[in-house]
């Protein structure tokens, strides 16, 4: 491979960010459905439940303050495939219906840099009921520069000062994926780390993911006195870093902080930020930090500097919360940039109950352990964990074969709980490419439990969603379901389809003969 000579760039202006942007524009929603960009850890039912509880607490706090007439805007930054938004809305509506209390109206606005993703959400079948209810909208938003939101469904624009209620922001895997600065602290001085990028020869015509994969990076350092100037907006934070750190590389979220400032201006009442990322809020974890590692997954991600965001927001009067225990894979924080943030008791309590006590990071660690040991588990272990995870579809996909093997010894109560769990899972399932496979697994389990009416429903869904399921085995199972349900015409139809594909299918032949003998 021939390569260009290395070119030197300021970290936030390096071409890697352009390649990142191009990757998402090229892939669209497929970036998350092709197992490239991580999405499960920040989009599963348990994290959606935690977020819905915090949002519900926030709505309760506003109601208690008498702020019930104006709409609350819930804004998700970088909404990805849309799975989190869908599940948060489902669980938020469940809480609202269960509580039966007066709350301010709300709308959930999903945003992304890529216009194709915005269109994809708007057309997604799982979003249509929310659109009809007027509780979801969509907007393209560029975190680097945009100052307003153009809502697609409503056809209106949210400009600075338009919102009377505080804005509620959701930012998962957001701050680690937008341009950042890189500074180095050494001998009490601040240096800017420029990025030297040696990229593949453009004549190779590589796509953005290949450009990122084949790039070679190195660093050069230059004194940066502007960070210590009295007029630098984050000068107090830089002073702290100079006093406390040595030989440390710091990813500095200047653009992320600017984005928050621009979003803050949309509301007359501030904002609440719920955020999750691989990122540190403890200063000790930035001591002697090596140059950042680009984690590649089609695109790339870095480590978010939650310490800087937390410090700056607290200096501006915010109340911020991260867990007192150390995170393993996902650091979840809640920051209240509002007047009298301590008075938002229900918001803070929800964070305490659903993140601090046991939260998304804890669950993900447990799930990794369970996934590796599923074959040794009994139904009395599997069912509670599935319930803990909110009847997650991914867990059923992973464990269905083992569950099937346990069914001969399952109690009636366990089989009823599996049936109920399948219905709960399906009612909240965000339609993705594996819909046919999921419906097939559900149908097979229900068939093996002799729950023929439900089995028929799911197996027929699998036929529509996945043509590969038009095979003798599935069609014969459907024929049996129809036979047990005394649906004679459908039984014969499916039986004939089986024999058309496999004329010597003994069970189908016997089933057909049983009708001829009647």
Coordinates of C-alpha atoms in Angstrom, one line a residue:
X1 CA 0.0 0.0 0.0
X2 CA 1.3 3.4 -0.9
X3 CA 0.7 6.1 1.5
X4 CA 0.7 9.9 1.7
X5 CA 3.2 11.7 3.8
X6 CA 2.0 12.5 7.3
X7 CA 0.0 15.7 7.6
X8 CA -0.3 17.7 10.9
X9 CA -3.7 18.8 12.2
X10 CA -5.1 20.3 15.3
X11 CA -6.8 17.3 17.0
X12 CA -10.4 18.5 16.6
X13 CA -9.7 19.4 12.9
X14 CA -8.1 16.2 11.8
X15 CA -9.6 14.3 8.9
X16 CA -10.5 11.4 11.2
X17 CA -13.6 13.3 12.1
X18 CA -14.6 13.8 8.5
X19 CA -14.1 10.0 7.9
X20 CA -16.3 9.4 11.0
X21 CA -19.0 11.6 9.6
X22 CA -18.7 10.0 6.1
X23 CA -19.1 6.6 7.7
X24 CA -22.4 7.4 9.3
X25 CA -23.6 9.2 6.2
X26 CA -22.7 6.1 4.1
X27 CA -24.1 3.5 6.4
X28 CA -27.2 5.2 7.7
X29 CA -29.2 3.0 10.1
X30 CA -27.2 0.0 9.0
X31 CA -24.3 1.2 11.1
X32 CA -26.1 -0.3 14.1
X33 CA -27.8 -3.3 12.5
X34 CA -24.6 -4.8 11.0
X35 CA -23.0 -5.4 14.4
X36 CA -20.5 -2.6 13.8
X37 CA -21.3 0.3 16.0
X38 CA -22.2 -0.8 19.6
X39 CA -25.8 -0.2 20.5
X40 CA -27.1 -2.9 22.9
X41 CA -25.4 -1.6 26.0
X42 CA -27.1 1.8 25.7
X43 CA -30.3 0.6 24.1
X44 CA -31.5 -2.4 26.1
X45 CA -34.8 -2.5 28.1
X46 CA -33.1 -2.0 31.5
X47 CA -31.4 1.3 30.6
X48 CA -34.6 2.4 28.9
X49 CA -36.4 1.7 32.2
X50 CA -33.8 3.7 34.2
X51 CA -34.2 6.7 31.8
X52 CA -38.0 6.5 31.8
X53 CA -38.0 6.5 35.6
X54 CA -35.7 9.6 35.7
X55 CA -37.8 11.4 33.1
X56 CA -41.0 10.4 35.0
X57 CA -39.5 11.8 38.2
X58 CA -38.6 15.0 36.3
X59 CA -42.2 15.4 35.0
X60 CA -43.4 14.8 38.6
X61 CA -41.1 17.6 39.9
X62 CA -42.4 20.0 37.3
X63 CA -46.0 19.1 38.1
X64 CA -45.3 19.7 41.8
X65 CA -43.9 23.1 40.9
X66 CA -47.2 23.9 39.1
X67 CA -45.5 23.7 35.6
X68 CA -48.1 21.6 33.9
X69 CA -49.4 23.6 30.9
X70 CA -46.3 23.8 28.7
X71 CA -44.8 20.9 26.8
X72 CA -41.6 19.3 28.0
X73 CA -39.1 18.5 25.2
X74 CA -37.0 15.4 25.6
X75 CA -34.1 15.6 23.2
X76 CA -32.0 12.6 22.3
X77 CA -28.6 13.5 20.8
X78 CA -27.4 10.9 18.3
X79 CA -30.4 8.6 18.6
X80 CA -28.8 5.9 16.5
X81 CA -31.0 3.1 15.3
X82 CA -33.9 4.5 17.4
X83 CA -34.3 1.5 19.7
X84 CA -33.7 3.5 23.0
X85 CA -36.2 6.2 22.1
X86 CA -38.9 3.6 21.3
X87 CA -38.4 1.7 24.6
X88 CA -38.2 4.9 26.7
X89 CA -41.5 6.1 25.3
X90 CA -43.2 2.8 25.9
X91 CA -42.0 2.6 29.5
X92 CA -42.8 6.3 30.1
X93 CA -46.3 5.9 28.9
X94 CA -46.7 2.8 31.1
X95 CA -45.6 4.8 34.2
X96 CA -47.9 7.6 33.3
X97 CA -50.9 5.3 32.9
X98 CA -50.1 3.4 36.1
X99 CA -49.7 6.5 38.2
X100 CA -52.8 8.3 36.9
X101 CA -51.5 11.7 38.1
X102 CA -51.4 15.0 36.3
X103 CA -48.2 15.6 34.4
X104 CA -47.1 18.2 31.9
X105 CA -47.3 17.1 28.2
X106 CA -44.1 15.9 26.6
X107 CA -42.6 15.2 23.2
X108 CA -39.5 13.1 22.5
X109 CA -37.4 14.6 19.7
X110 CA -34.9 12.2 18.1
X111 CA -31.9 13.8 16.5
X112 CA -28.9 12.8 14.4
X113 CA -26.4 14.3 12.1
X114 CA -27.4 12.1 9.2
X115 CA -30.6 13.2 7.4
X116 CA -31.2 9.6 6.1
X117 CA -31.5 8.4 9.7
X118 CA -34.1 11.0 10.5
X119 CA -36.1 9.9 7.5
X120 CA -35.7 6.2 8.6
X121 CA -37.1 6.9 12.0
X122 CA -40.1 8.8 10.6
X123 CA -41.0 5.8 8.4
X124 CA -40.2 3.1 10.9
X125 CA -43.3 1.0 11.8
X126 CA -42.6 1.0 15.5
X127 CA -42.7 4.8 15.6
X128 CA -46.1 5.3 13.9
X129 CA -48.3 5.1 17.0
X130 CA -46.1 7.7 18.7
X131 CA -46.3 10.0 15.7
X132 CA -50.1 9.7 15.7
X133 CA -50.2 10.5 19.4
X134 CA -48.0 13.6 18.8
X135 CA -45.4 12.6 21.4
X136 CA -42.4 12.0 19.0
X137 CA -40.7 14.2 16.5
X138 CA -37.4 14.2 14.6
X139 CA -34.7 16.7 13.6
X140 CA -31.3 16.7 12.0
X141 CA -28.9 18.3 14.4
X142 CA -25.2 19.0 14.0
X143 CA -23.6 19.1 17.4
X144 CA -20.7 21.2 16.2
X145 CA -22.6 24.2 15.0
X146 CA -26.4 24.1 15.1
X147 CA -28.3 26.5 17.3
X148 CA -31.9 25.5 16.5
X149 CA -34.1 22.4 15.8
X150 CA -36.2 22.0 12.7
X151 CA -38.9 19.5 13.7
X152 CA -39.9 17.2 10.9
X153 CA -43.4 16.2 11.9
X154 CA -44.6 19.4 13.5
X155 CA -43.0 21.5 10.7
X156 CA -41.9 24.1 13.3
X157 CA -38.5 25.4 14.4
X158 CA -37.3 25.6 18.0
X159 CA -35.1 28.7 18.4
X160 CA -33.3 30.1 21.4
X161 CA -35.7 31.1 24.1
X162 CA -38.7 29.2 22.6
X163 CA -39.0 26.6 25.3
X164 CA -40.5 27.6 28.7
X165 CA -40.0 24.2 30.4
X166 CA -36.5 22.9 31.1
X167 CA -35.1 20.8 28.3
X168 CA -34.3 17.2 29.0
X169 CA -31.3 15.9 27.1
X170 CA -30.3 12.3 26.5
X171 CA -26.7 11.7 25.3
X172 CA -25.6 8.1 25.0
X173 CA -22.2 7.4 23.3
X174 CA -22.3 11.1 22.2
X175 CA -19.5 13.0 23.9
X176 CA -17.0 10.3 22.9
X177 CA -17.8 10.5 19.2
X178 CA -17.8 14.2 18.4
X179 CA -14.6 16.3 17.8
X180 CA -12.5 17.1 20.9
X181 CA -9.3 18.8 21.7
X182 CA -6.3 16.9 23.0
X183 CA -4.0 18.7 25.5
X184 CA -1.0 17.5 27.4
X185 CA 0.0 18.7 30.9
X186 CA 3.7 18.4 31.8
X187 CA 6.0 20.4 34.1
X188 CA 3.0 22.6 35.0
X189 CA 2.6 23.7 31.4
X190 CA -0.2 23.1 28.8
X191 CA 0.6 21.8 25.4
X192 CA -1.7 21.1 22.5
X193 CA -1.3 17.7 21.0
X194 CA -1.5 17.9 17.2
X195 CA -2.3 14.8 15.3
X196 CA 0.0 13.6 12.6
X197 CA -2.1 11.5 10.2
X198 CA -0.6 9.2 7.6
X199 CA -3.6 8.0 5.5
X200 CA -3.8 5.5 2.6
X201 CA -3.3 6.8 -0.8
X202 CA -6.5 8.4 -2.1
X203 CA -6.1 6.5 -5.3
X204 CA -7.0 3.3 -3.5
X205 CA -10.6 4.6 -3.2
X206 CA -11.2 3.2 0.3
X207 CA -14.4 3.7 2.1
X208 CA -14.5 5.7 5.4
X209 CA -14.2 2.5 7.6
X210 CA -11.1 1.3 5.7
X211 CA -9.6 4.8 5.9
X212 CA -9.9 4.7 9.7
X213 CA -8.7 1.1 9.8
X214 CA -5.6 1.8 7.7
X215 CA -4.6 5.2 9.2
X216 CA -1.4 5.7 11.1
X217 CA -1.4 8.3 13.9
X218 CA 1.3 10.0 15.9
X219 CA 1.5 13.2 18.0
X220 CA 3.5 16.4 18.1
X221 CA 3.3 18.8 21.0
X222 CA 3.3 22.6 21.0
X223 CA 3.0 25.1 23.8
X224 CA -0.6 26.4 24.1
X225 CA -0.6 29.5 26.4
X226 CA -4.1 30.4 25.1
X227 CA -5.6 27.8 27.5
X228 CA -4.2 29.7 30.5
X229 CA -5.3 33.1 29.3
X230 CA -7.7 35.0 31.6
X231 CA -10.3 35.2 28.9
X232 CA -10.3 31.4 28.2
X233 CA -13.8 30.2 29.2
X234 CA -12.6 27.2 31.0
X235 CA -9.5 28.8 32.6
X236 CA -10.4 27.6 36.2
X237 CA -10.5 24.0 35.0
X238 CA -7.2 24.3 33.2
X239 CA -5.7 25.7 36.3
X240 CA -6.9 22.7 38.3
X241 CA -5.4 20.4 35.7
X242 CA -2.1 22.2 35.9
X243 CA -2.0 21.9 39.6
X244 CA -3.2 18.3 40.0
X245 CA -1.9 16.5 36.8
X246 CA 1.5 15.6 35.5
X247 CA 2.5 13.8 32.3
X248 CA -1.2 13.5 31.4
X249 CA -3.0 13.5 28.1
X250 CA -6.5 15.1 28.4
X251 CA -9.3 14.8 25.9
X252 CA -10.9 18.2 26.3
X253 CA -14.6 18.4 25.3
X254 CA -14.7 22.0 24.1
X255 CA -17.2 21.3 21.4
X256 CA -19.3 19.1 23.7
X257 CA -19.5 22.0 26.2
X258 CA -20.3 24.4 23.4
X259 CA -23.1 22.1 22.3
X260 CA -24.6 22.1 25.8
X261 CA -24.4 25.9 25.9
X262 CA -26.2 26.2 22.6
X263 CA -28.9 23.8 23.7
X264 CA -29.2 25.6 27.0
X265 CA -30.2 28.7 25.1
X266 CA -33.2 26.9 23.6
X267 CA -35.0 27.0 27.0
X268 CA -35.8 29.8 29.4
X269 CA -35.4 27.3 32.3
X270 CA -32.2 25.4 31.7
X271 CA -31.9 21.6 31.1
X272 CA -31.4 18.2 32.7
X273 CA -28.8 15.9 31.1
X274 CA -28.9 12.1 31.3
X275 CA -25.8 10.7 29.7
X276 CA -24.0 7.4 29.4
X277 CA -20.6 6.6 27.9
X278 CA -17.3 5.1 28.5
X279 CA -15.8 8.1 30.2
X280 CA -14.3 9.1 33.5
X281 CA -15.6 11.8 36.0
X282 CA -12.9 11.2 38.6
X283 CA -9.8 13.3 38.2
X284 CA -7.5 10.5 39.5
X285 CA -8.4 8.5 36.4
X286 CA -6.8 11.2 34.2
X287 CA -3.5 11.2 36.0
X288 CA -0.6 10.0 33.9
X289 CA -3.1 9.3 31.0
X290 CA -1.5 8.0 27.9
X291 CA -2.5 9.3 24.4
X292 CA -6.1 8.3 23.7
X293 CA -6.9 5.0 22.0
X294 CA -9.1 5.1 18.9
X295 CA -11.6 2.2 19.4
X296 CA -12.7 1.1 15.9
X297 CA -16.1 -0.4 15.2
X298 CA -16.7 0.8 11.6
X299 CA -16.5 4.3 13.0
X300 CA -14.5 5.0 16.2
X301 CA -15.0 6.2 19.7
X302 CA -12.8 7.7 22.4
X303 CA -13.1 8.1 26.2
X304 CA -15.4 10.9 27.2
X305 CA -14.0 13.5 29.7
X306 CA -16.9 13.5 32.1
X307 CA -14.7 15.2 34.7
X308 CA -14.5 18.4 32.6
X309 CA -18.2 18.4 31.8
X310 CA -19.1 17.8 35.5
X311 CA -16.7 20.5 36.7
X312 CA -17.8 23.2 34.3
X313 CA -21.5 22.5 34.9
X314 CA -21.1 22.6 38.7
X315 CA -19.2 25.9 38.4
X316 CA -22.3 27.2 36.6
X317 CA -24.6 26.0 39.4
X318 CA -25.6 22.5 38.3
X319 CA -26.2 19.5 40.6
X320 CA -24.5 16.5 39.1
X321 CA -24.6 12.8 39.9
X322 CA -22.4 9.9 38.9
X323 CA -22.3 6.6 40.8
X324 CA -20.3 6.4 44.0
X325 CA -19.0 3.0 42.9
X326 CA -16.6 2.6 39.9
X327 CA -18.1 1.8 36.6
X328 CA -16.9 -1.1 34.4
X329 CA -18.3 -0.5 30.9
X330 CA -20.8 2.3 31.0
X331 CA -20.7 5.4 33.2
X332 CA -24.2 6.9 33.6
X333 CA -24.6 10.5 34.9
X334 CA -27.4 12.9 35.6
X335 CA -26.8 16.7 35.6
X336 CA -29.4 19.2 36.6
X337 CA -28.7 22.6 35.1
X338 CA -31.8 24.3 36.5
X339 CA -32.8 26.8 39.1
X340 CA -32.8 25.1 42.6
X341 CA -31.7 21.7 41.3
X342 CA -31.9 20.1 44.7
X343 CA -35.7 20.8 44.7
X344 CA -36.0 18.2 41.8
X345 CA -36.4 15.5 44.4
X346 CA -38.1 12.9 42.3
X347 CA -35.5 13.2 39.5
X348 CA -32.7 12.7 42.0
X349 CA -34.5 9.8 43.7
X350 CA -35.0 8.0 40.4
X351 CA -31.3 8.3 39.6
X352 CA -30.5 6.9 43.1
X353 CA -32.9 4.0 42.7
X354 CA -32.3 3.0 39.1
X355 CA -28.6 3.9 38.6
X356 CA -26.8 4.2 41.9
X357 CA -28.4 1.1 43.6
X358 CA -28.3 -1.1 40.6
X359 CA -28.0 0.3 37.1
X360 CA -27.3 -0.3 33.5
X361 CA -23.6 -0.9 34.0
X362 CA -24.2 -3.5 36.7
X363 CA -26.8 -5.3 34.5
X364 CA -24.4 -5.4 31.5
X365 CA -21.7 -6.9 33.7
X366 CA -24.1 -9.5 35.0
X367 CA -25.4 -10.3 31.5
X368 CA -21.9 -11.0 30.2
X369 CA -21.5 -13.5 33.0
X370 CA -24.9 -15.1 32.4
X371 CA -24.4 -15.3 28.6
X372 CA -21.3 -17.3 29.2
X373 CA -23.0 -19.7 31.6
X374 CA -26.5 -20.0 30.1
X375 CA -26.0 -23.8 29.4
X376 CA -25.7 -24.5 33.2
X377 CA -28.8 -22.5 34.2
X378 CA -32.2 -23.8 35.1
X379 CA -35.5 -22.1 34.3
X380 CA -35.7 -20.9 37.9
X381 CA -32.5 -18.9 37.1
X382 CA -33.3 -17.9 33.6
X383 CA -36.8 -16.5 34.0
X384 CA -35.9 -14.0 36.9
X385 CA -32.9 -12.7 34.9
X386 CA -35.0 -12.3 31.8
X387 CA -37.6 -10.4 33.9
X388 CA -34.8 -8.3 35.5
X389 CA -33.7 -7.3 32.0
X390 CA -37.1 -6.2 30.9
X391 CA -37.8 -9.3 28.8
X392 CA -35.0 -8.4 26.4
X393 CA -35.2 -9.9 22.9
X394 CA -31.5 -10.4 22.7
X395 CA -31.4 -12.5 25.8
X396 CA -34.2 -14.8 24.4
X397 CA -32.3 -15.1 21.1
X398 CA -29.2 -16.2 23.0
X399 CA -31.0 -18.6 25.4
X400 CA -33.8 -20.0 23.3
X401 CA -32.1 -23.3 22.4
X402 CA -31.3 -24.0 26.0
X403 CA -34.8 -23.0 27.1
X404 CA -36.2 -25.5 24.6
X405 CA -34.1 -28.3 26.1
X406 CA -35.5 -27.5 29.5
X407 CA -39.2 -27.5 28.5
X408 CA -39.8 -31.2 29.0
X409 CA -39.2 -30.8 32.8
X410 CA -40.8 -27.3 33.0
X411 CA -43.8 -26.7 35.4
X412 CA -47.0 -25.3 34.2
X413 CA -46.2 -22.1 36.0
X414 CA -42.8 -21.8 34.3
X415 CA -44.4 -22.3 30.9
X416 CA -47.0 -19.7 31.6
X417 CA -44.3 -17.3 32.6
X418 CA -42.4 -18.0 29.4
X419 CA -45.6 -17.3 27.4
X420 CA -46.3 -14.1 29.2
X421 CA -42.6 -13.0 28.8
X422 CA -42.8 -13.6 25.0
X423 CA -45.9 -11.4 24.8
X424 CA -44.2 -8.7 26.9
X425 CA -41.1 -8.9 24.8
X426 CA -42.9 -8.7 21.5
X427 CA -45.1 -5.8 22.6
X428 CA -42.1 -3.6 23.2
X429 CA -39.9 -5.0 20.4
X430 CA -38.3 -2.4 18.1
X431 CA -38.5 -3.9 14.6
X432 CA -35.1 -4.6 13.3
X433 CA -33.6 -7.0 10.7
X434 CA -33.8 -10.1 12.9
X435 CA -37.6 -9.8 13.4
X436 CA -38.3 -13.0 11.4
X437 CA -35.8 -14.9 13.4
X438 CA -37.2 -13.7 16.7
X439 CA -40.7 -14.5 15.8
X440 CA -39.6 -18.0 14.7
X441 CA -37.9 -18.6 18.0
X442 CA -40.9 -17.4 19.9
X443 CA -43.2 -19.6 17.8
X444 CA -41.1 -22.7 18.2
X445 CA -41.0 -22.3 22.0
X446 CA -44.8 -21.8 22.2
X447 CA -45.3 -24.8 19.9
X448 CA -43.2 -27.0 22.1
X449 CA -45.3 -25.9 25.1
X450 CA -48.5 -26.9 23.2
X451 CA -49.7 -23.3 23.1
X452 CA -50.9 -23.6 19.5
X453 CA -52.8 -20.4 19.0
X454 CA -49.9 -18.3 20.1
X455 CA -47.4 -20.5 18.2
X456 CA -49.5 -20.1 15.0
X457 CA -49.4 -16.3 15.3
X458 CA -45.6 -16.1 15.7
X459 CA -44.8 -18.7 13.1
X460 CA -46.9 -16.9 10.6
X461 CA -45.2 -13.6 11.4
X462 CA -41.9 -15.4 10.7
X463 CA -43.1 -16.5 7.3
X464 CA -43.9 -13.0 6.3
X465 CA -40.7 -11.5 7.7
X466 CA -38.3 -14.1 6.5
X467 CA -38.8 -16.1 3.2
X468 CA -36.3 -18.7 4.4
X469 CA -38.8 -19.9 6.9
X470 CA -40.9 -21.2 4.1
X471 CA -39.5 -24.7 4.7
X472 CA -41.2 -28.0 5.4
X473 CA -40.4 -28.0 9.1
X474 CA -42.0 -24.6 9.8
X475 CA -44.9 -25.3 7.5
X476 CA -45.6 -28.6 9.1
X477 CA -45.6 -27.0 12.6
X478 CA -48.2 -24.6 11.3
X479 CA -50.2 -27.4 9.9
X480 CA -50.2 -29.1 13.4
X481 CA -51.2 -25.8 15.1
X482 CA -54.1 -25.4 12.7
X483 CA -55.1 -29.1 13.3
X484 CA -55.1 -28.7 17.0
X485 CA -57.1 -25.5 16.7
X486 CA -59.6 -27.3 14.4
X487 CA -58.9 -25.1 11.5
X488 CA -59.4 -27.7 8.8
X489 CA -58.9 -25.5 5.6
X490 CA -55.7 -24.0 7.0
X491 CA -54.5 -27.4 8.1
X492 CA -54.9 -28.8 4.6
X493 CA -53.3 -25.7 3.0
X494 CA -50.2 -25.9 5.1
X495 CA -50.0 -29.7 4.7
X496 CA -50.2 -29.4 0.9
X497 CA -47.4 -26.7 1.0
X498 CA -45.2 -29.1 3.0
X499 CA -45.8 -31.9 0.5
X500 CA -45.1 -29.6 -2.5
X501 CA -41.7 -29.0 -1.1
X502 CA -41.0 -32.5 0.3
X503 CA -43.4 -35.1 -1.2
X504 CA -42.1 -37.9 1.1
X505 CA -42.6 -36.0 4.4
X506 CA -44.0 -38.8 6.4
X507 CA -45.8 -36.7 9.1
X508 CA -47.5 -34.5 6.5
X509 CA -48.6 -37.5 4.5
X510 CA -50.1 -39.1 7.7
X511 CA -51.8 -35.8 8.6
X512 CA -53.3 -35.6 5.1
X513 CA -54.5 -39.2 5.3
X514 CA -56.2 -38.6 8.6
X515 CA -58.4 -36.0 6.9
X516 CA -59.2 -38.4 4.1
X517 CA -60.3 -41.1 6.6
X518 CA -62.8 -38.7 8.3

